[in-house]
Short mmCIF file of C-alpha atoms in Angstrom, two decimals:
data_model
loop_
_atom_site.label_atom_id
_atom_site.label_comp_id
_atom_site.label_asym_id
_atom_site.label_seq_id
_atom_site.Cartn_x
_atom_site.Cartn_y
_atom_site.Cartn_z
CA UNK A 27 -22.55 -3.15 21.23
CA UNK A 28 -20.38 -0.07 20.63
CA UNK A 29 -18.57 0.61 17.34
CA UNK A 30 -15.23 -0.07 19.03
CA UNK A 31 -16.47 -3.39 20.46
CA UNK A 32 -17.93 -4.36 17.09
CA UNK A 33 -14.74 -3.60 15.21
CA UNK A 34 -12.54 -5.29 17.81
CA UNK A 35 -14.72 -8.37 17.36
CA UNK A 36 -14.22 -8.07 13.60
CA UNK A 37 -10.45 -8.00 14.03
CA UNK A 38 -10.48 -10.98 16.40
CA UNK A 39 -12.68 -12.88 13.97
CA UNK A 40 -10.04 -12.28 11.30
CA UNK A 41 -7.31 -13.62 13.56
CA UNK A 42 -9.37 -16.69 14.48
CA UNK A 43 -10.11 -17.30 10.81
CA UNK A 44 -6.38 -17.13 10.10
CA UNK A 45 -5.64 -19.64 12.84
CA UNK A 46 -8.36 -21.98 11.56
CA UNK A 47 -6.95 -22.01 8.03
CA UNK A 48 -3.38 -22.77 9.03
CA UNK A 49 -2.52 -26.49 8.95
CA UNK A 50 -0.47 -28.08 11.73
CA UNK A 51 3.22 -27.97 10.95
CA UNK A 52 5.51 -30.96 11.19
CA UNK A 53 9.14 -31.16 12.24
CA UNK A 54 10.08 -31.36 8.57
CA UNK A 55 8.50 -27.93 8.04
CA UNK A 56 10.80 -26.13 10.43
CA UNK A 57 11.92 -23.22 8.23
CA UNK A 58 10.61 -19.90 9.51
CA UNK A 59 10.33 -17.02 7.05
CA UNK A 60 10.82 -13.34 7.90
CA UNK A 61 7.89 -11.01 7.23
CA UNK A 62 8.44 -7.28 6.72
CA UNK A 63 5.45 -4.91 6.65
CA UNK A 64 5.76 -1.67 4.68
CA UNK A 65 3.29 0.88 6.00
CA UNK A 66 2.47 4.50 5.29
CA UNK A 67 -0.43 6.75 4.41
CA UNK A 68 -1.82 7.02 0.89
CA UNK A 69 0.82 8.34 -1.50
CA UNK A 70 3.79 8.04 0.86
CA UNK A 71 5.83 6.01 -1.63
CA UNK A 72 5.27 2.40 -0.55
CA UNK A 73 4.97 0.94 -4.05
CA UNK A 74 8.01 2.89 -5.23
CA UNK A 75 10.03 1.46 -2.36
CA UNK A 76 8.77 -2.05 -3.04
CA UNK A 77 9.75 -1.84 -6.70
CA UNK A 78 13.21 -0.61 -5.68
CA UNK A 79 13.62 -3.61 -3.39
CA UNK A 80 12.55 -5.95 -6.20
CA UNK A 81 15.02 -4.41 -8.63
CA UNK A 82 17.91 -4.52 -6.12
CA UNK A 83 17.19 -7.46 -3.76
CA UNK A 84 20.84 -7.92 -2.73
CA UNK A 85 20.78 -11.60 -3.64
CA UNK A 86 17.50 -12.37 -1.88
CA UNK A 87 14.46 -13.99 -3.46
CA UNK A 88 11.58 -11.80 -2.34
CA UNK A 89 7.85 -12.52 -2.37
CA UNK A 90 5.46 -9.59 -2.10
CA UNK A 91 1.83 -9.19 -1.03
CA UNK A 92 -0.02 -5.98 -1.80
CA UNK A 93 -3.13 -4.86 0.10
CA UNK A 94 -5.05 -1.85 -1.21
CA UNK A 95 -8.17 0.17 -0.38
CA UNK A 96 -10.75 -0.15 -3.16
CA UNK A 97 -11.92 -2.70 -5.68
CA UNK A 98 -8.98 -2.36 -8.08
CA UNK A 99 -5.46 -3.00 -6.81
CA UNK A 100 -3.37 -0.64 -8.96
CA UNK A 101 -0.28 -1.13 -6.79
CA UNK A 102 -0.37 -4.89 -7.26
CA UNK A 103 -0.65 -4.44 -11.02
CA UNK A 104 2.47 -2.26 -11.03
CA UNK A 105 4.42 -4.72 -8.90
CA UNK A 106 3.23 -7.86 -10.70
CA UNK A 107 4.80 -6.53 -13.87
CA UNK A 108 8.19 -6.81 -12.15
CA UNK A 109 7.79 -9.92 -10.01
CA UNK A 110 6.24 -13.36 -10.48
CA UNK A 111 5.94 -13.78 -6.69
CA UNK A 112 3.33 -11.05 -6.24
CA UNK A 113 -0.09 -11.61 -4.66
CA UNK A 114 -2.91 -9.06 -4.61
CA UNK A 115 -5.16 -8.44 -1.59
CA UNK A 116 -7.72 -5.86 -2.68
CA UNK A 117 -10.60 -3.99 -1.10
CA UNK A 118 -9.86 -3.43 2.56
CA UNK A 119 -7.69 -3.50 5.64
CA UNK A 120 -5.85 -6.83 5.76
CA UNK A 121 -6.42 -7.23 9.49
CA UNK A 122 -10.20 -7.11 9.19
CA UNK A 123 -11.71 -7.77 5.77
CA UNK A 124 -9.24 -9.95 3.86
CA UNK A 125 -7.74 -12.00 6.69
CA UNK A 126 -8.65 -15.27 4.98
CA UNK A 127 -7.03 -14.27 1.67
CA UNK A 128 -3.92 -13.03 3.48
CA UNK A 129 -3.60 -16.27 5.41
CA UNK A 130 -4.04 -18.45 2.32
CA UNK A 131 -1.42 -16.43 0.47
CA UNK A 132 1.06 -16.81 3.33
CA UNK A 133 0.41 -20.55 3.56
CA UNK A 134 1.05 -20.87 -0.17
CA UNK A 135 4.37 -19.05 0.13
CA UNK A 136 5.59 -20.78 3.28
CA UNK A 137 4.68 -24.26 1.97
CA UNK A 138 6.24 -23.73 -1.45
CA UNK A 139 8.92 -26.28 -2.49
CA UNK A 140 11.14 -23.25 -3.15
CA UNK A 141 10.07 -20.71 -0.52
CA UNK A 142 11.31 -17.12 -0.74
CA UNK A 143 14.08 -15.78 1.45
CA UNK A 144 11.74 -13.09 2.78
CA UNK A 145 8.14 -11.91 2.45
CA UNK A 146 7.26 -8.23 2.15
CA UNK A 147 3.69 -7.05 2.67
CA UNK A 148 2.74 -3.60 1.41
CA UNK A 149 -0.14 -2.51 3.63
CA UNK A 150 -3.05 -0.41 2.51
CA UNK A 151 -2.49 3.28 3.09
CA UNK A 152 -5.44 3.19 5.51
CA UNK A 153 -4.32 0.16 7.55
CA UNK A 154 -2.80 -0.20 11.00
CA UNK A 155 0.23 -2.44 10.29
CA UNK A 156 0.05 -4.03 13.75
CA UNK A 157 -3.28 -5.62 12.90
CA UNK A 158 -1.84 -7.04 9.70
CA UNK A 159 1.10 -8.46 11.63
CA UNK A 160 -1.26 -10.08 14.15
CA UNK A 161 -3.08 -11.96 11.39
CA UNK A 162 0.12 -12.95 9.59
CA UNK A 163 1.82 -14.19 12.73
CA UNK A 164 -0.98 -16.64 13.43
CA UNK A 165 1.09 -18.71 10.98
CA UNK A 166 3.97 -20.38 12.90
CA UNK A 167 5.98 -20.53 9.68
CA UNK A 168 6.55 -16.75 9.91
CA UNK A 169 8.17 -14.27 12.24
CA UNK A 170 7.89 -10.49 12.16
CA UNK A 171 11.17 -9.08 10.93
CA UNK A 172 10.05 -5.47 11.20
CA UNK A 173 7.59 -2.72 10.33
CA UNK A 174 8.77 0.22 8.23
CA UNK A 175 6.55 3.29 7.90
CA UNK A 176 7.02 5.82 5.12
CA UNK A 177 5.96 9.42 5.62
CA UNK A 178 5.33 11.83 2.75
CA UNK A 179 7.34 14.86 3.83
CA UNK A 180 5.44 17.19 1.52
CA UNK A 181 2.02 16.43 3.05
CA UNK A 182 3.15 15.44 6.57
CA UNK A 183 1.92 18.49 8.49
CA UNK A 184 -1.41 18.58 6.65
CA UNK A 185 -2.10 14.88 7.28
CA UNK A 186 -0.94 14.97 10.90
CA UNK A 187 -3.19 17.94 11.72
CA UNK A 188 -6.30 16.58 9.96
CA UNK A 189 -8.69 15.23 12.65
CA UNK A 190 -10.11 12.67 10.20
CA UNK A 191 -6.66 11.20 9.56
CA UNK A 192 -4.94 11.60 12.93
CA UNK A 193 -5.74 8.13 14.33
CA UNK A 194 -4.54 6.29 11.22
CA UNK A 195 -1.45 8.45 10.89
CA UNK A 196 -0.50 8.04 14.56
CA UNK A 197 -1.06 4.27 14.50
CA UNK A 198 1.23 3.85 11.49
CA UNK A 199 3.97 5.89 13.15
CA UNK A 200 3.71 4.18 16.53
CA UNK A 201 3.87 0.73 14.93
CA UNK A 202 7.13 1.39 13.09
CA UNK A 203 10.56 0.02 13.90
CA UNK A 204 12.00 2.37 11.28
CA UNK A 205 10.43 5.59 10.01
CA UNK A 206 11.37 6.90 6.57
CA UNK A 207 10.79 10.56 5.76
CA UNK A 208 10.30 10.44 2.00
CA UNK A 209 10.25 13.21 -0.63
CA UNK A 210 12.71 15.41 1.26
CA UNK A 211 13.65 16.89 -2.11
CA UNK A 212 10.24 18.63 -2.17
CA UNK A 213 10.41 20.22 1.29
CA UNK A 214 12.38 23.36 0.53
CA UNK A 215 12.52 25.83 3.43
CA UNK A 216 10.07 23.71 5.47
CA UNK A 217 12.57 20.87 5.65
CA UNK A 218 14.04 21.46 9.10
CA UNK A 219 10.65 22.04 10.77
CA UNK A 220 9.20 18.85 9.24
CA UNK A 221 12.25 16.80 10.23
CA UNK A 222 12.22 18.10 13.81
CA UNK A 223 8.49 17.47 14.24
CA UNK A 224 8.69 13.93 12.88
CA UNK A 225 11.71 13.10 15.03
CA UNK A 226 9.83 14.37 18.08
CA UNK A 227 6.99 11.96 17.30
CA UNK A 228 9.42 9.12 16.58
CA UNK A 229 11.18 9.36 19.94
CA UNK A 230 14.23 7.09 20.00
CA UNK A 231 13.39 5.28 16.77
CA UNK A 232 15.52 6.08 13.72
CA UNK A 233 14.17 8.45 11.06
CA UNK A 234 15.78 8.09 7.64
CA UNK A 235 15.57 10.97 5.16
CA UNK A 236 15.30 9.99 1.50
CA UNK A 237 14.02 11.10 -1.88
CA UNK A 238 12.10 8.84 -4.27
CA UNK A 239 11.81 6.10 -1.58
CA UNK A 240 15.45 5.21 -2.14
CA UNK A 241 16.05 2.88 0.83
CA UNK A 242 18.53 -0.02 0.45
CA UNK A 243 17.29 -3.57 0.96
CA UNK A 244 19.78 -4.11 3.78
CA UNK A 245 18.06 -1.32 5.75
CA UNK A 246 14.52 -2.62 5.19
CA UNK A 247 15.24 -6.32 5.73
CA UNK A 248 16.88 -7.97 8.72
CA UNK A 249 15.54 -5.53 11.33
CA UNK A 250 14.68 -8.32 13.81
CA UNK A 251 12.13 -6.27 15.74
CA UNK A 252 11.80 -6.68 19.50
CA UNK A 253 8.42 -4.94 19.79
CA UNK A 254 5.11 -6.64 20.50
CA UNK A 255 2.24 -6.50 18.04
CA UNK A 256 -0.38 -7.51 20.61
CA UNK A 257 -2.38 -4.35 20.05
CA UNK A 258 -5.74 -3.74 18.44
CA UNK A 259 -6.14 -2.92 14.80
CA UNK A 260 -7.73 0.38 13.92
CA UNK A 261 -11.47 -0.08 13.54
CA UNK A 262 -12.12 -0.87 9.87
CA UNK A 263 -15.35 1.10 10.07
CA UNK A 264 -13.22 4.23 10.31
CA UNK A 265 -11.85 3.55 6.82
CA UNK A 266 -15.18 3.12 5.09
CA UNK A 267 -16.90 6.00 6.89
CA UNK A 268 -14.09 8.54 6.52
CA UNK A 269 -13.01 7.66 2.97
CA UNK A 270 -14.66 6.73 -0.29
CA UNK A 271 -13.13 5.27 -3.41
CA UNK A 272 -14.27 5.34 -7.03
CA UNK A 273 -12.78 3.15 -9.74
CA UNK A 274 -13.18 2.41 -13.44
CA UNK A 275 -11.69 -0.06 -15.93
CA UNK A 276 -11.56 0.44 -19.70
CA UNK A 277 -10.96 -2.52 -21.98
CA UNK A 278 -9.88 -0.43 -24.98
CA UNK A 279 -7.13 2.22 -25.35
CA UNK A 280 -8.15 5.80 -24.54
CA UNK A 281 -7.58 9.18 -26.15
CA UNK A 282 -4.67 10.79 -24.32
CA UNK A 283 -5.78 14.42 -24.63
CA UNK A 284 -9.32 13.84 -23.37
CA UNK A 285 -8.11 11.61 -20.55
CA UNK A 286 -5.57 14.24 -19.47
CA UNK A 287 -8.28 16.91 -19.50
CA UNK A 288 -10.48 14.72 -17.31
CA UNK A 289 -7.64 14.13 -14.84
CA UNK A 290 -7.07 17.88 -14.61
CA UNK A 291 -10.71 18.34 -13.56
CA UNK A 292 -10.49 16.08 -10.51
CA UNK A 293 -11.52 18.03 -7.38
CA UNK A 294 -8.83 19.64 -5.23
CA UNK A 295 -9.87 17.70 -2.12
CA UNK A 296 -8.96 14.31 -3.63
CA UNK A 297 -6.42 12.66 -1.30
CA UNK A 298 -5.05 10.03 -3.67
CA UNK A 299 -5.52 8.82 -7.23
CA UNK A 300 -3.60 6.31 -9.32
CA UNK A 301 -4.03 4.64 -12.66
CA UNK A 302 -2.62 2.59 -15.50
CA UNK A 303 -3.45 3.79 -19.02
CA UNK A 304 -2.99 2.70 -22.63
CA UNK A 305 -3.58 5.34 -25.32
CA UNK A 306 -4.91 4.88 -28.83
CA UNK A 307 -1.90 6.48 -30.54
CA UNK A 308 0.45 3.82 -29.09
CA UNK A 309 -1.55 1.05 -27.36
CA UNK A 310 1.45 -1.09 -26.43
CA UNK A 311 2.97 1.71 -24.30
CA UNK A 312 1.75 1.76 -20.71
CA UNK A 313 1.46 5.04 -18.78
CA UNK A 314 1.37 5.39 -14.99
CA UNK A 315 -0.73 8.08 -13.30
CA UNK A 316 0.03 9.12 -9.72
CA UNK A 317 -1.64 11.89 -7.72
CA UNK A 318 -1.02 12.82 -4.08
CA UNK A 319 -2.91 15.88 -2.90
CA UNK A 320 -2.72 18.44 -5.69
CA UNK A 321 0.52 17.11 -7.20
CA UNK A 322 0.17 14.64 -10.08
CA UNK A 323 2.09 13.18 -12.99
CA UNK A 324 1.39 10.94 -15.98
CA UNK A 325 4.54 9.20 -17.19
CA UNK A 326 5.43 6.33 -19.54
CA UNK A 327 6.30 3.08 -17.81
CA UNK A 328 9.57 1.90 -19.32
CA UNK A 329 10.39 -0.71 -16.67
CA UNK A 330 10.91 -4.29 -17.87
CA UNK A 331 7.98 -6.60 -17.24
CA UNK A 332 7.67 -10.24 -16.35
CA UNK A 333 4.60 -10.74 -18.54
CA UNK A 334 4.91 -10.76 -22.31
CA UNK A 335 4.24 -7.37 -23.90
CA UNK A 336 0.76 -6.79 -25.24
CA UNK A 337 -0.99 -9.28 -22.97
CA UNK A 338 -3.37 -6.61 -21.68
CA UNK A 339 -4.18 -3.12 -22.82
CA UNK A 340 -6.73 -2.46 -20.10
CA UNK A 341 -6.70 0.94 -18.46
CA UNK A 342 -7.79 1.51 -14.87
CA UNK A 343 -8.17 4.39 -12.44
CA UNK A 344 -8.78 4.58 -8.68
CA UNK A 345 -9.68 7.84 -6.89
CA UNK A 346 -9.83 8.14 -3.08
CA UNK A 347 -11.21 11.09 -1.15
CA UNK A 348 -12.89 12.08 2.12
CA UNK A 349 -16.49 10.84 2.32
CA UNK A 350 -17.73 14.24 3.46
CA UNK A 351 -16.43 16.00 0.33
CA UNK A 352 -16.10 13.30 -2.34
CA UNK A 353 -18.62 13.99 -5.14
CA UNK A 354 -18.68 10.57 -6.80
CA UNK A 355 -21.16 11.66 -9.48
CA UNK A 356 -18.93 14.57 -10.51
CA UNK A 357 -15.89 12.29 -10.81
CA UNK A 358 -17.82 9.56 -12.63
CA UNK A 359 -19.18 12.03 -15.21
CA UNK A 360 -15.64 13.12 -16.12
CA UNK A 361 -14.69 9.57 -17.10
CA UNK A 362 -17.70 8.24 -19.02
CA UNK A 363 -17.09 6.70 -22.44
CA UNK A 364 -18.81 9.71 -23.98
CA UNK A 365 -16.58 12.20 -22.17
CA UNK A 366 -13.42 10.38 -23.25
CA UNK A 367 -14.47 9.51 -26.82
#
């Protein structure tokens, strides 16, 4: 059996598992909920957009599901602090490896006595959103409202021209009802060329240009897509063979200076890194670390949280890079307890 046949079988198994888990619906359960999928490559701004939607829902009660690549779901942790209706789906592409968890989460939301007005699923940066939609729509209580794909304008040309990333990048673009060119404030003189190239790839579909993922809820929700999602998911094997992830959790607050020095030593070929940190000089203050390509920042998180302050002072870090270049031992050595003490 070829790799493609094997992975297609894996995707179909996920869809069949979803169908098996879904109970028969009665006439009394006739409400159908809209599902919006937010897609985009690693670091495009998906979590930033999702948090904006949660802070300005335009009167809607939104439920969110967050799927991430790796064992620790940093994005879900950031979103859960702002929403009680947040469900984490970690460690894989939702169309292949967590289909059962996704289906159970959707059943829980659709069968709730007080269901949300809409469900938003933030896809892993390495996922084909059409595969996720196929699994989700095995549930007759849902319909696909639309797929929105964010593109990081600053790294667009580099990602599009990378042969290891081309299939994922193209699948995310072709699946979209709406394409959002994010981080236009960082483009400078390259702006027009990037916009023209992306619009050429988008064809007749709209391309919105924004900074800081600032897209209104009324644009994201209520798209009412007419496109079919009856297309194959990207082979999940591509994700695990092309990319590697390393992660670490610390139960106690860290020293800020040593941690910052370690972050500065991360290799240049890292594609994406993100973390949540508490430091020993002020353990109750949470800091958010974001790195896309060579650009990174470590900033205090001053957003209001649903959970009571001080519930957890755990720190966590996830680093993602190309398998061919990712020196896991080098990264791990930078973040040992001894190195950070």
